[in-house]
């Protein structure tokens, strides 16, 4: 009778070790995922803190600047700017000591769902609403352009790498190099000059013809919007597509030098199978990472492009906010894009172990 | 074998630098008795003519002359910004890579954080606090924001250099830390530092041009970027003064292209796999 619990214990520990053995292969992946998510939350916290520091430790507070400017521009007609600024500061909690402000800020942003207070560009409307109202334009124009560029660029790059021995590809590589180093805004202005002012083929700016009222059910309106989107999207696709294709090409070339490709060839696989299953798949991984980074950094390019093409997106919003020192909106755009970059790179990093067994097995 | 990329790159760069150096001395002889770079010498925004091939700018100066003078001003921005970001970046990257351990972890997190924070909006924000622009201020501002990338590459290089056997040998020889840093590690890093510096220089000049297009840094002396920005802001596109935007842009792109060509040529020379591929052809 004594031996029974003992035996049971043994069998349960056997079970446990069997379970452990079964889980063993997944352990590094689980560890990797947990670690990565932990880093994500830390960096988000860090970025929010940095944004706070950046916007609150600047010399001169925004409200006083805004109201003193108002006094200056409307000389004599507006007075009492300082008092009004004080009143607003109390209203917005800006009279509290900095650490308290920081905690309030953290609470509002992280728990309050990106609550950054009212905007100045459209006063009583909240910063969140103003930004989210403009966001679809930015995503529709530039995120989609980036995705198109990635698809086209990766395909072309893979082909250029595969056909690297054919002399003609060096012409394509030369063109891609030139496009890659040209800033998007220069291509955009050149396109506006040529297709807009010279040939009069395409509209030079604005999201749709000024006379139209937005009606997304109307096919004519959608056509108009698409016509206006051609040049901005095409300039992003040209430059970023070139950059993606050059990246993919050099990845392909380095993969093509690997021994396992010679082995695959020796096994008698057809060139197409080698291209698809061996070279392309292995070169694709860093390319996915590149897409994540590029998507996150959209905001950098968008700032100038949206101003050039007069698109009502977050970039244009930022420039407008800057003109009247609307710190809430500027802070919101910076935070939003930072969190977007971090989230995208988290998603990419979490996808990688499923795409690449080497990452799955390594312990790092 | 002569590397045509290297040749073309050096040729392009020489032409541009030569124009920047010699141009301002030659141009006055085309305008006897007048100062083409003086504000108000001519009516503003004149259309291109034999006298003014690219027209005149908003302040009534000959566009060709101010573009030639602008190369030098733009270069100042590039050099100041490039040196600052290289200094900060190399120092931080070096410390991270050389000291390692905790320091490396902390610095790497900081570098990564600065890399993901969108630079342009913050740069725009900083620009609100600048009461009066000059080329050095612009260069400093750009330099402060450009170091993270340099730091990342430097760190990676130091990490690999540190493990080389000749560094171990130096340690065994009981060389001091400073000796190891300056005599063993830095020489190996120099090519990367110079390439990074050159890239950062032109990158800064291009960013400056982008900033000028959205109206930041107005009031700078006529750098290439400010010429573009001012022409764009004055509606040069609808006036047909395309050259005042396209020519400065072209010069900046050509400079960037030249550096890239040189960089590519050097890489083909020193990267064994690419070299094998280049010789195979």
Coordinates of C-alpha atoms in Angstrom, one line a residue:
Chain A
X1 CA 0.0 0.0 0.0
X2 CA 2.9 2.3 0.7
X3 CA 4.3 1.8 -2.6
X4 CA 1.2 3.2 -4.4
X5 CA 1.7 6.9 -3.9
X6 CA 5.4 6.4 -4.6
X7 CA 4.6 4.8 -7.9
X8 CA 2.1 7.4 -8.7
X9 CA 4.7 10.1 -8.0
X10 CA 7.2 8.4 -10.2
X11 CA 4.7 8.2 -13.1
X12 CA 3.7 11.8 -12.7
X13 CA 7.3 12.9 -12.8
X14 CA 7.7 10.7 -15.8
X15 CA 4.7 12.4 -17.3
X16 CA 6.2 15.7 -16.5
X17 CA 9.5 14.9 -18.1
X18 CA 7.6 13.6 -21.2
X19 CA 5.7 16.8 -21.4
X20 CA 8.9 18.7 -21.0
X21 CA 10.5 16.7 -23.7
X22 CA 7.5 17.4 -25.9
X23 CA 7.6 21.1 -25.2
X24 CA 11.4 21.4 -25.4
X25 CA 11.5 22.4 -29.1
X26 CA 9.0 25.2 -28.5
X27 CA 10.8 26.6 -25.4
X28 CA 13.2 28.8 -27.3
X29 CA 10.4 30.3 -29.4
X30 CA 8.2 30.9 -26.3
X31 CA 11.1 32.6 -24.6
X32 CA 11.9 34.7 -27.7
X33 CA 8.3 35.8 -28.0
X34 CA 8.0 36.7 -24.3
X35 CA 11.3 38.6 -24.4
X36 CA 10.3 40.4 -27.5
X37 CA 6.9 41.5 -26.1
X38 CA 8.6 42.6 -22.9
X39 CA 11.0 44.8 -24.9
X40 CA 8.1 46.1 -26.8
X41 CA 6.3 47.4 -23.8
X42 CA 9.5 48.9 -22.4
X43 CA 10.3 50.7 -25.6
X44 CA 6.8 52.0 -25.9
X45 CA 7.0 53.4 -22.3
X46 CA 10.4 54.8 -23.1
X47 CA 9.2 56.5 -26.3
X48 CA 6.1 58.0 -24.5
X49 CA 8.5 59.3 -21.8
X50 CA 10.9 60.7 -24.3
X51 CA 8.0 62.4 -26.1
X52 CA 6.9 63.9 -22.8
X53 CA 10.3 65.1 -21.9
X54 CA 10.8 66.6 -25.4
X55 CA 7.6 68.5 -25.4
X56 CA 7.6 69.6 -21.8
X57 CA 11.2 70.6 -21.1
X58 CA 11.4 72.9 -24.1
X59 CA 12.0 76.5 -23.2
X60 CA 8.9 78.7 -23.2
X61 CA 5.5 77.0 -22.8
X62 CA 3.3 76.7 -25.9
X63 CA 0.3 78.5 -24.5
X64 CA 2.2 81.7 -23.7
X65 CA 3.8 81.6 -27.1
X66 CA 0.4 81.2 -28.8
X67 CA -1.3 84.0 -26.9
X68 CA 1.6 86.4 -27.1
X69 CA 1.7 85.8 -30.8
X70 CA -2.0 86.5 -30.9
X71 CA -1.4 89.8 -29.1
X72 CA 1.4 90.7 -31.5
X73 CA -0.5 90.0 -34.7
X74 CA -3.6 91.7 -33.5
X75 CA -1.8 94.7 -32.0
X76 CA -4.0 96.5 -29.5
X77 CA -7.2 94.5 -30.3
X78 CA -6.3 91.5 -28.2
X79 CA -5.1 92.0 -24.7
X80 CA -4.7 89.9 -21.6
X81 CA -2.9 87.1 -23.3
X82 CA -1.0 86.2 -20.2
X83 CA -4.1 85.8 -18.1
X84 CA -5.9 83.7 -20.7
X85 CA -2.8 81.5 -21.0
X86 CA -2.8 81.0 -17.2
X87 CA -6.5 80.1 -17.3
X88 CA -5.9 77.6 -20.1
X89 CA -2.9 76.1 -18.2
X90 CA -5.1 75.5 -15.2
X91 CA -7.8 74.0 -17.4
X92 CA -5.3 71.6 -19.0
X93 CA -3.4 70.8 -15.8
X94 CA -0.2 72.4 -17.0
X95 CA 0.2 74.3 -13.7
X96 CA 1.0 71.1 -11.8
X97 CA 4.6 70.1 -11.1
X98 CA 6.3 68.1 -13.9
X99 CA 6.2 64.6 -12.2
X100 CA 2.5 65.0 -11.6
X101 CA 2.0 66.1 -15.2
X102 CA 4.1 63.1 -16.4
X103 CA 1.9 60.6 -14.4
X104 CA -1.3 62.3 -15.7
X105 CA 0.2 62.2 -19.2
X106 CA 1.0 58.5 -18.9
X107 CA -2.5 57.8 -17.6
X108 CA -4.2 59.7 -20.4
X109 CA -2.2 58.2 -23.2
X110 CA -1.8 54.6 -22.1
X111 CA -5.1 54.0 -20.1
X112 CA -7.2 56.8 -21.4
X113 CA -6.8 55.6 -25.0
X114 CA -4.5 58.2 -26.5
X115 CA -6.2 61.1 -24.9
X116 CA -4.0 64.1 -25.5
X117 CA -6.4 66.9 -24.7
X118 CA -8.0 69.4 -27.0
X119 CA -6.3 70.4 -30.3
X120 CA -5.6 74.0 -31.1
X121 CA -6.0 73.6 -34.9
X122 CA -9.6 72.9 -34.4
X123 CA -10.0 74.0 -30.9
X124 CA -12.7 72.1 -29.0
X125 CA -12.2 69.0 -31.0
X126 CA -9.9 66.5 -29.2
X127 CA -6.4 65.9 -30.6
X128 CA -7.3 62.2 -31.0
X129 CA -10.3 62.9 -33.2
X130 CA -8.4 65.4 -35.3
X131 CA -5.5 63.0 -35.9
X132 CA -7.8 59.9 -36.6
X133 CA -9.9 62.0 -39.0
X134 CA -6.8 62.6 -41.1
X135 CA -5.2 59.2 -40.7
X136 CA -7.1 57.4 -43.5
X137 CA -5.7 59.8 -46.1
X138 CA -2.1 59.0 -45.0
X139 CA -2.7 55.3 -44.9
X140 CA -4.6 55.3 -48.2
X141 CA -2.0 57.3 -50.0
X142 CA 1.3 56.3 -48.5
X143 CA 1.0 53.0 -46.6
X144 CA -0.7 51.5 -49.7
X145 CA 2.0 53.0 -51.9
X146 CA 4.7 51.4 -49.7
X147 CA 3.0 48.0 -49.9
X148 CA 2.8 48.3 -53.7
X149 CA 6.5 49.4 -53.8
X150 CA 7.5 46.4 -51.7
X151 CA 5.6 43.9 -53.8
X152 CA 7.0 45.3 -57.1
X153 CA 10.4 46.0 -55.7
X154 CA 10.9 42.5 -54.2
X155 CA 9.8 40.8 -57.3
X156 CA 12.0 42.8 -59.6
X157 CA 14.9 42.6 -57.1
X158 CA 14.6 38.8 -57.0
X159 CA 14.7 38.6 -60.8
X160 CA 17.6 41.0 -61.0
X161 CA 19.5 38.9 -58.5
X162 CA 18.7 35.7 -60.2
X163 CA 19.6 37.0 -63.7
X164 CA 22.7 38.8 -62.4
X165 CA 24.9 37.4 -65.1
X166 CA 22.8 38.9 -67.9
X167 CA 24.4 42.2 -68.9
X168 CA 21.1 44.0 -69.5
X169 CA 20.2 43.8 -65.8
X170 CA 23.0 46.2 -64.9
X171 CA 21.1 48.9 -66.8
X172 CA 18.1 48.2 -64.5
X173 CA 20.4 48.2 -61.5
X174 CA 21.8 51.5 -62.6
X175 CA 18.3 53.1 -63.0
X176 CA 17.3 51.6 -59.6
X177 CA 20.4 53.0 -57.9
X178 CA 19.7 56.5 -59.3
X179 CA 16.0 56.3 -58.2
X180 CA 17.0 55.0 -54.8
X181 CA 19.2 57.9 -53.9
X182 CA 16.8 60.5 -55.2
X183 CA 14.6 61.9 -52.4
X184 CA 10.9 61.2 -53.0
X185 CA 10.1 64.9 -52.9
X186 CA 12.4 65.6 -55.8
X187 CA 10.8 62.9 -57.9
X188 CA 7.4 64.3 -56.9
X189 CA 8.2 67.8 -57.9
X190 CA 9.7 66.6 -61.2
X191 CA 6.5 64.6 -61.8
X192 CA 4.4 67.7 -61.0
X193 CA 6.4 69.8 -63.5
X194 CA 6.3 67.2 -66.3
X195 CA 2.9 65.5 -66.0
X196 CA 1.1 68.4 -64.3
X197 CA 2.3 71.6 -65.7
X198 CA 3.9 70.5 -69.0
X199 CA 1.6 67.8 -70.3
X200 CA -1.5 68.7 -68.2
X201 CA -2.3 65.0 -67.8
X202 CA -2.7 64.8 -64.1
X203 CA -3.8 67.2 -61.3
X204 CA -0.9 68.7 -59.4
X205 CA -2.3 68.5 -55.9
X206 CA -5.4 68.3 -53.6
X207 CA -7.1 65.0 -52.8
X208 CA -9.9 65.7 -55.3
X209 CA -11.2 68.5 -57.5
X210 CA -12.0 71.6 -55.3
X211 CA -15.6 71.8 -56.5
X212 CA -16.5 68.3 -55.5
X213 CA -18.3 67.3 -52.3
X214 CA -16.9 64.1 -50.8
X215 CA -19.3 61.2 -51.5
X216 CA -17.7 57.8 -51.3
X217 CA -20.8 56.1 -52.8
X218 CA -20.3 58.1 -56.0
X219 CA -18.1 56.3 -58.6
X220 CA -17.2 59.6 -60.3
X221 CA -15.9 60.9 -57.0
X222 CA -13.8 57.8 -56.4
X223 CA -12.4 58.1 -59.9
X224 CA -11.5 61.7 -59.2
X225 CA -9.8 60.8 -56.0
X226 CA -7.8 58.0 -57.7
X227 CA -6.7 60.3 -60.5
X228 CA -5.4 62.7 -57.9
X229 CA -3.6 59.9 -56.1
X230 CA -1.7 58.6 -59.1
X231 CA 1.3 61.0 -58.9
X232 CA 1.9 60.9 -55.1
X233 CA 1.6 57.1 -55.1
X234 CA 3.7 56.7 -58.2
X235 CA 6.5 58.8 -56.8
X236 CA 6.7 56.7 -53.6
X237 CA 6.5 53.5 -55.5
X238 CA 9.3 54.6 -57.9
X239 CA 11.8 55.5 -55.1
X240 CA 10.9 52.9 -52.5
X241 CA 10.4 50.2 -55.1
X242 CA 13.9 50.9 -56.4
X243 CA 15.2 50.7 -52.8
X244 CA 13.4 47.4 -52.1
X245 CA 14.6 45.9 -55.4
X246 CA 18.2 46.8 -54.7
X247 CA 18.0 45.3 -51.3
X248 CA 16.3 42.1 -52.5
X249 CA 18.9 41.9 -55.3
X250 CA 21.9 41.9 -53.0
X251 CA 20.2 39.5 -50.7
X252 CA 19.6 37.2 -53.6
X253 CA 23.2 37.4 -54.7
X254 CA 24.5 36.5 -51.3
X255 CA 22.0 33.7 -51.0
X256 CA 23.0 32.4 -54.4
X257 CA 26.6 32.0 -53.2
X258 CA 25.5 29.6 -50.5
X259 CA 26.6 25.9 -50.7
X260 CA 23.1 24.6 -50.3
X261 CA 22.2 26.1 -53.7
X262 CA 24.9 24.1 -55.4
X263 CA 23.6 21.1 -53.5
X264 CA 20.1 21.8 -54.8
X265 CA 21.4 22.1 -58.3
X266 CA 23.4 18.9 -57.9
X267 CA 20.2 17.1 -56.8
X268 CA 18.8 18.0 -60.2
X269 CA 16.1 20.5 -59.1
X270 CA 14.8 22.7 -61.9
X271 CA 16.1 26.3 -61.8
X272 CA 12.5 27.5 -61.1
X273 CA 12.2 25.3 -58.0
X274 CA 15.6 26.5 -56.8
X275 CA 14.6 30.1 -57.3
X276 CA 11.2 29.7 -55.6
X277 CA 12.0 27.4 -52.7
X278 CA 15.6 28.0 -52.0
X279 CA 16.8 31.4 -53.0
X280 CA 13.7 33.5 -52.9
X281 CA 12.5 32.1 -49.5
X282 CA 15.8 32.7 -47.8
X283 CA 16.2 36.2 -49.2
X284 CA 12.7 37.2 -48.3
X285 CA 13.2 37.3 -44.5
X286 CA 15.4 40.4 -44.2
X287 CA 13.2 41.9 -46.8
X288 CA 10.1 41.5 -44.5
X289 CA 12.1 43.3 -41.8
X290 CA 12.9 46.1 -44.2
X291 CA 9.2 46.5 -45.0
X292 CA 8.3 46.8 -41.3
X293 CA 10.9 49.5 -40.8
X294 CA 10.0 51.4 -44.0
X295 CA 6.3 51.3 -43.2
X296 CA 6.9 52.7 -39.7
X297 CA 9.1 55.5 -41.1
X298 CA 6.3 56.6 -43.5
X299 CA 5.7 59.7 -41.4
X300 CA 9.2 61.1 -42.2
X301 CA 8.4 61.1 -46.0
X302 CA 4.8 62.0 -45.5
X303 CA 5.5 65.3 -43.9
X304 CA 7.0 66.8 -47.0
X305 CA 5.0 64.9 -49.6
X306 CA 1.6 65.7 -48.1
X307 CA 2.6 69.3 -48.1
X308 CA 3.7 69.2 -51.7
X309 CA 0.6 67.4 -52.9
X310 CA -1.8 69.2 -50.5
X311 CA -3.2 65.9 -49.0
X312 CA -5.2 66.3 -45.8
X313 CA -3.2 63.6 -44.0
X314 CA -1.4 63.6 -40.7
X315 CA 1.8 65.0 -42.2
X316 CA 0.0 68.0 -43.5
X317 CA -1.7 68.3 -40.2
X318 CA 1.6 68.3 -38.4
X319 CA 2.9 71.1 -40.6
X320 CA -0.3 73.1 -39.9
X321 CA -0.1 72.4 -36.2
X322 CA 3.5 73.6 -36.2
X323 CA 2.6 76.9 -37.7
X324 CA 0.3 77.8 -34.7
X325 CA 2.4 75.9 -32.1
X326 CA -0.3 73.3 -31.5
X327 CA 1.8 71.1 -29.3
X328 CA -0.9 68.6 -28.5
X329 CA -1.4 67.7 -32.1
X330 CA 2.3 67.6 -32.8
X331 CA 2.9 65.3 -29.8
X332 CA 0.0 63.1 -31.0
X333 CA 1.5 62.7 -34.4
X334 CA 5.0 61.9 -33.0
X335 CA 3.5 59.4 -30.5
X336 CA 1.3 57.8 -33.1
X337 CA 4.1 57.2 -35.6
X338 CA 6.5 56.0 -33.0
X339 CA 4.1 53.5 -31.6
X340 CA 3.3 52.5 -35.2
X341 CA 7.0 51.8 -35.9
X342 CA 7.4 49.8 -32.7
X343 CA 4.3 47.8 -33.2
X344 CA 5.2 47.0 -36.8
X345 CA 8.6 45.9 -35.9
X346 CA 7.1 43.8 -33.1
X347 CA 4.8 42.1 -35.6
X348 CA 7.6 41.5 -37.9
X349 CA 9.8 40.1 -35.2
X350 CA 7.0 37.8 -34.0
X351 CA 6.4 36.5 -37.5
X352 CA 10.1 35.8 -38.2
X353 CA 10.4 32.6 -36.1
X354 CA 7.5 31.1 -38.1
X355 CA 9.2 32.0 -41.3
X356 CA 12.7 31.1 -40.3
X357 CA 13.6 27.9 -38.4
X358 CA 17.0 29.3 -37.6
X359 CA 15.6 31.9 -35.4
X360 CA 13.2 29.4 -33.9
X361 CA 16.1 27.1 -32.7
X362 CA 18.5 29.7 -31.5
X363 CA 18.2 30.7 -27.9
X364 CA 18.8 34.4 -28.4
Chain B
X1 CA 41.0 46.9 -64.5
X2 CA 39.7 50.4 -64.2
X3 CA 36.5 50.5 -62.1
X4 CA 34.1 52.8 -64.1
X5 CA 32.0 53.3 -61.0
X6 CA 34.9 54.7 -59.0
X7 CA 36.0 56.8 -62.0
X8 CA 32.5 58.3 -62.7
X9 CA 31.9 58.9 -59.0
X10 CA 35.2 60.8 -58.5
X11 CA 34.7 62.7 -61.8
X12 CA 31.2 63.9 -60.8
X13 CA 32.3 64.8 -57.3
X14 CA 35.3 66.7 -58.7
X15 CA 33.2 68.7 -61.1
X16 CA 30.8 69.7 -58.4
X17 CA 33.5 70.6 -55.9
X18 CA 35.4 72.5 -58.5
X19 CA 32.4 74.5 -59.5
X20 CA 31.8 75.3 -55.8
X21 CA 35.4 76.4 -55.4
X22 CA 36.1 78.3 -58.6
X23 CA 32.6 79.3 -59.7
X24 CA 32.1 82.3 -57.4
X25 CA 35.3 83.8 -58.8
X26 CA 34.4 83.4 -62.4
X27 CA 30.7 84.4 -62.4
X28 CA 31.1 88.1 -61.8
X29 CA 33.0 88.5 -65.1
X30 CA 29.8 87.6 -66.9
X31 CA 28.0 90.5 -65.3
X32 CA 30.3 93.6 -65.8
X33 CA 29.3 96.4 -63.6
X34 CA 26.6 94.7 -61.6
X35 CA 26.5 92.3 -58.7
X36 CA 24.3 89.3 -59.7
X37 CA 24.2 87.9 -56.2
X38 CA 23.0 91.2 -54.7
X39 CA 19.4 91.4 -53.5
X40 CA 17.4 93.6 -55.8
X41 CA 19.9 93.8 -58.7
X42 CA 17.2 92.8 -61.1
X43 CA 13.4 92.5 -61.1
X44 CA 12.3 89.5 -59.1
X45 CA 11.1 86.2 -60.7
X46 CA 12.0 87.1 -64.2
X47 CA 11.6 84.3 -66.8
X48 CA 14.7 82.7 -68.2
X49 CA 16.6 84.8 -70.8
X50 CA 20.1 84.7 -72.4
X51 CA 21.2 87.1 -69.6
X52 CA 19.7 84.9 -66.9
X53 CA 19.5 81.3 -68.1
X54 CA 17.4 80.2 -65.1
X55 CA 15.6 83.5 -64.5
X56 CA 15.9 85.6 -61.3
X57 CA 14.8 84.6 -57.8
X58 CA 12.2 86.2 -55.5
X59 CA 14.8 88.7 -54.3
X60 CA 15.9 89.7 -57.7
X61 CA 19.2 87.8 -58.0
X62 CA 20.5 85.8 -60.9
X63 CA 19.5 82.2 -60.2
X64 CA 22.6 80.6 -61.8
X65 CA 24.9 82.7 -59.8
X66 CA 23.2 82.0 -56.5
X67 CA 23.0 78.3 -57.2
X68 CA 26.8 78.2 -57.8
X69 CA 27.4 80.1 -54.6
X70 CA 24.8 77.9 -52.8
X71 CA 26.8 74.8 -53.3
X72 CA 29.4 76.0 -50.9
X73 CA 26.8 77.1 -48.3
X74 CA 25.0 73.7 -48.6
X75 CA 28.4 72.0 -48.1
X76 CA 28.9 73.9 -44.9
X77 CA 25.6 72.6 -43.6
X78 CA 26.5 69.1 -44.7
X79 CA 30.0 69.2 -43.2
X80 CA 28.9 70.7 -39.8
X81 CA 26.0 68.2 -39.5
X82 CA 28.0 65.3 -40.7
X83 CA 30.9 65.9 -38.3
X84 CA 28.6 66.3 -35.4
X85 CA 26.6 63.2 -36.0
X86 CA 29.8 61.2 -36.8
X87 CA 31.4 62.4 -33.6
X88 CA 28.4 61.5 -31.4
X89 CA 27.6 58.3 -33.3
X90 CA 31.2 57.0 -33.3
X91 CA 31.7 57.8 -29.7
X92 CA 28.5 56.1 -28.5
X93 CA 28.8 53.2 -30.9
X94 CA 32.4 52.7 -29.9
X95 CA 31.7 52.7 -26.2
X96 CA 28.8 50.3 -26.7
X97 CA 30.8 47.9 -28.8
X98 CA 34.1 48.1 -26.8
X99 CA 32.9 48.2 -23.2
X100 CA 30.1 45.6 -23.9
X101 CA 28.0 44.0 -21.2
X102 CA 25.5 46.3 -19.4
X103 CA 26.7 49.4 -21.0
X104 CA 26.2 47.9 -24.4
X105 CA 22.7 46.7 -23.6
X106 CA 21.7 50.2 -22.3
X107 CA 23.3 52.0 -25.2
X108 CA 21.8 49.7 -27.7
X109 CA 18.3 50.2 -26.4
X110 CA 18.9 54.0 -26.5
X111 CA 20.2 53.8 -30.1
X112 CA 17.3 51.6 -31.2
X113 CA 14.9 54.0 -29.6
X114 CA 16.3 57.0 -31.3
X115 CA 16.3 55.1 -34.6
X116 CA 12.6 54.4 -34.4
X117 CA 11.5 57.8 -33.3
X118 CA 10.6 59.7 -36.4
X119 CA 13.3 62.3 -36.7
X120 CA 11.7 64.8 -39.0
X121 CA 8.8 65.8 -36.8
X122 CA 11.1 66.3 -33.8
X123 CA 13.5 68.3 -36.0
X124 CA 10.6 70.5 -37.1
X125 CA 9.6 70.9 -33.4
X126 CA 13.2 72.0 -32.5
X127 CA 13.1 74.4 -35.4
X128 CA 10.3 76.4 -33.7
X129 CA 12.8 77.5 -31.1
X130 CA 15.4 78.8 -33.4
X131 CA 15.0 82.6 -33.6
X132 CA 17.4 83.2 -36.5
X133 CA 18.7 80.7 -39.0
X134 CA 22.2 80.4 -40.3
X135 CA 24.0 77.6 -42.0
X136 CA 25.9 76.5 -38.9
X137 CA 22.7 76.3 -36.8
X138 CA 21.0 74.3 -39.4
X139 CA 24.0 71.9 -39.6
X140 CA 24.1 71.5 -35.8
X141 CA 20.4 70.8 -35.7
X142 CA 20.7 68.1 -38.4
X143 CA 23.8 66.6 -36.9
X144 CA 22.1 66.2 -33.5
X145 CA 19.4 64.0 -35.1
X146 CA 21.5 62.0 -37.4
X147 CA 23.9 60.1 -35.1
X148 CA 21.9 57.0 -34.2
X149 CA 22.5 55.3 -37.6
X150 CA 26.3 56.0 -37.3
X151 CA 26.3 54.6 -33.8
X152 CA 24.6 51.4 -34.9
X153 CA 27.1 50.7 -37.7
X154 CA 30.1 51.7 -35.6
X155 CA 29.0 49.4 -32.8
X156 CA 28.6 46.4 -35.1
X157 CA 32.1 47.1 -36.6
X158 CA 33.7 47.4 -33.2
X159 CA 32.1 44.2 -32.0
X160 CA 33.7 42.3 -34.9
X161 CA 37.0 44.1 -34.8
X162 CA 37.4 43.6 -31.1
X163 CA 37.4 39.8 -31.5
X164 CA 40.2 39.8 -34.1
X165 CA 43.4 38.0 -33.1
X166 CA 45.7 41.1 -33.5
X167 CA 43.6 42.8 -30.8
X168 CA 44.1 39.9 -28.5
X169 CA 47.8 40.0 -29.3
X170 CA 47.9 43.7 -28.3
X171 CA 46.2 42.8 -25.1
X172 CA 48.7 40.1 -24.4
X173 CA 51.4 42.6 -25.1
X174 CA 49.8 44.6 -22.2
X175 CA 49.0 47.6 -24.4
X176 CA 46.8 50.1 -22.6
X177 CA 43.2 50.5 -23.4
X178 CA 43.8 53.8 -25.2
X179 CA 46.6 52.3 -27.2
X180 CA 44.4 49.5 -28.3
X181 CA 41.6 51.9 -29.2
X182 CA 43.7 54.3 -31.1
X183 CA 46.3 52.0 -32.6
X184 CA 44.5 48.8 -33.2
X185 CA 40.8 49.5 -33.5
X186 CA 40.4 53.0 -35.0
X187 CA 42.5 52.4 -38.1
X188 CA 40.3 49.5 -39.0
X189 CA 37.2 51.7 -38.5
X190 CA 38.4 54.7 -40.4
X191 CA 37.1 53.6 -43.9
X192 CA 33.6 53.1 -42.4
X193 CA 33.8 56.4 -40.5
X194 CA 34.7 58.3 -43.6
X195 CA 32.0 56.7 -45.8
X196 CA 29.5 57.3 -43.0
X197 CA 30.7 60.9 -42.8
X198 CA 30.4 61.5 -46.5
X199 CA 26.9 59.9 -46.6
X200 CA 25.7 61.9 -43.6
X201 CA 27.0 65.1 -45.3
X202 CA 25.0 64.7 -48.4
X203 CA 22.0 63.3 -46.5
X204 CA 22.0 66.4 -44.4
X205 CA 22.0 68.6 -47.4
X206 CA 19.1 66.7 -48.9
X207 CA 17.1 66.9 -45.6
X208 CA 17.7 70.6 -45.5
X209 CA 16.3 70.9 -49.0
X210 CA 13.2 68.9 -47.9
X211 CA 12.8 71.2 -44.8
X212 CA 13.0 74.3 -47.0
X213 CA 10.2 72.9 -49.2
X214 CA 7.8 73.0 -46.2
X215 CA 9.0 76.4 -45.2
X216 CA 11.5 75.5 -42.4
X217 CA 14.7 77.5 -42.2
X218 CA 13.4 80.4 -44.2
X219 CA 15.8 83.3 -43.9
X220 CA 18.9 81.2 -44.4
X221 CA 21.4 82.5 -46.9
X222 CA 20.8 81.0 -50.3
X223 CA 21.8 77.3 -49.9
X224 CA 20.7 74.9 -52.6
X225 CA 17.8 73.9 -50.4
X226 CA 16.8 77.4 -49.6
X227 CA 16.9 78.3 -53.3
X228 CA 14.6 75.4 -54.0
X229 CA 12.3 76.2 -51.1
X230 CA 12.0 79.9 -51.9
X231 CA 11.3 79.2 -55.6
X232 CA 8.8 76.6 -54.7
X233 CA 7.1 78.8 -52.1
X234 CA 6.9 81.7 -54.6
X235 CA 5.1 79.4 -57.1
X236 CA 8.0 78.9 -59.5
X237 CA 6.2 75.8 -60.8
X238 CA 3.3 77.7 -62.2
X239 CA 5.6 80.5 -63.4
X240 CA 7.6 78.1 -65.4
X241 CA 10.8 78.7 -63.5
X242 CA 11.4 74.9 -63.2
X243 CA 15.2 75.3 -63.4
X244 CA 15.4 77.1 -60.0
X245 CA 14.1 73.9 -58.4
X246 CA 15.4 71.2 -60.7
X247 CA 19.0 72.4 -61.0
X248 CA 19.8 72.6 -57.3
X249 CA 18.0 69.3 -56.8
X250 CA 20.0 67.8 -59.6
X251 CA 23.3 69.0 -58.1
X252 CA 22.4 67.4 -54.7
X253 CA 21.4 64.1 -56.3
X254 CA 24.5 64.1 -58.4
X255 CA 26.6 64.6 -55.4
X256 CA 24.8 61.7 -53.6
X257 CA 25.1 59.6 -56.7
X258 CA 28.9 60.2 -56.9
X259 CA 29.4 59.2 -53.2
X260 CA 27.2 56.1 -53.8
X261 CA 29.2 55.1 -56.9
X262 CA 32.5 55.5 -55.0
X263 CA 31.0 53.5 -52.1
X264 CA 29.8 50.7 -54.3
X265 CA 33.2 50.5 -56.1
X266 CA 35.0 50.3 -52.8
X267 CA 32.7 47.6 -51.6
X268 CA 33.1 45.6 -54.7
X269 CA 36.8 45.8 -54.1
X270 CA 36.8 44.8 -50.5
X271 CA 33.8 42.5 -50.1
X272 CA 35.0 39.1 -51.2
X273 CA 31.7 37.7 -52.4
X274 CA 30.8 40.7 -54.5
X275 CA 34.4 40.8 -55.8
X276 CA 34.2 37.2 -56.9
X277 CA 30.9 38.0 -58.6
X278 CA 32.4 41.1 -60.3
X279 CA 35.4 39.2 -61.6
X280 CA 33.2 36.4 -62.8
X281 CA 31.6 38.7 -65.3

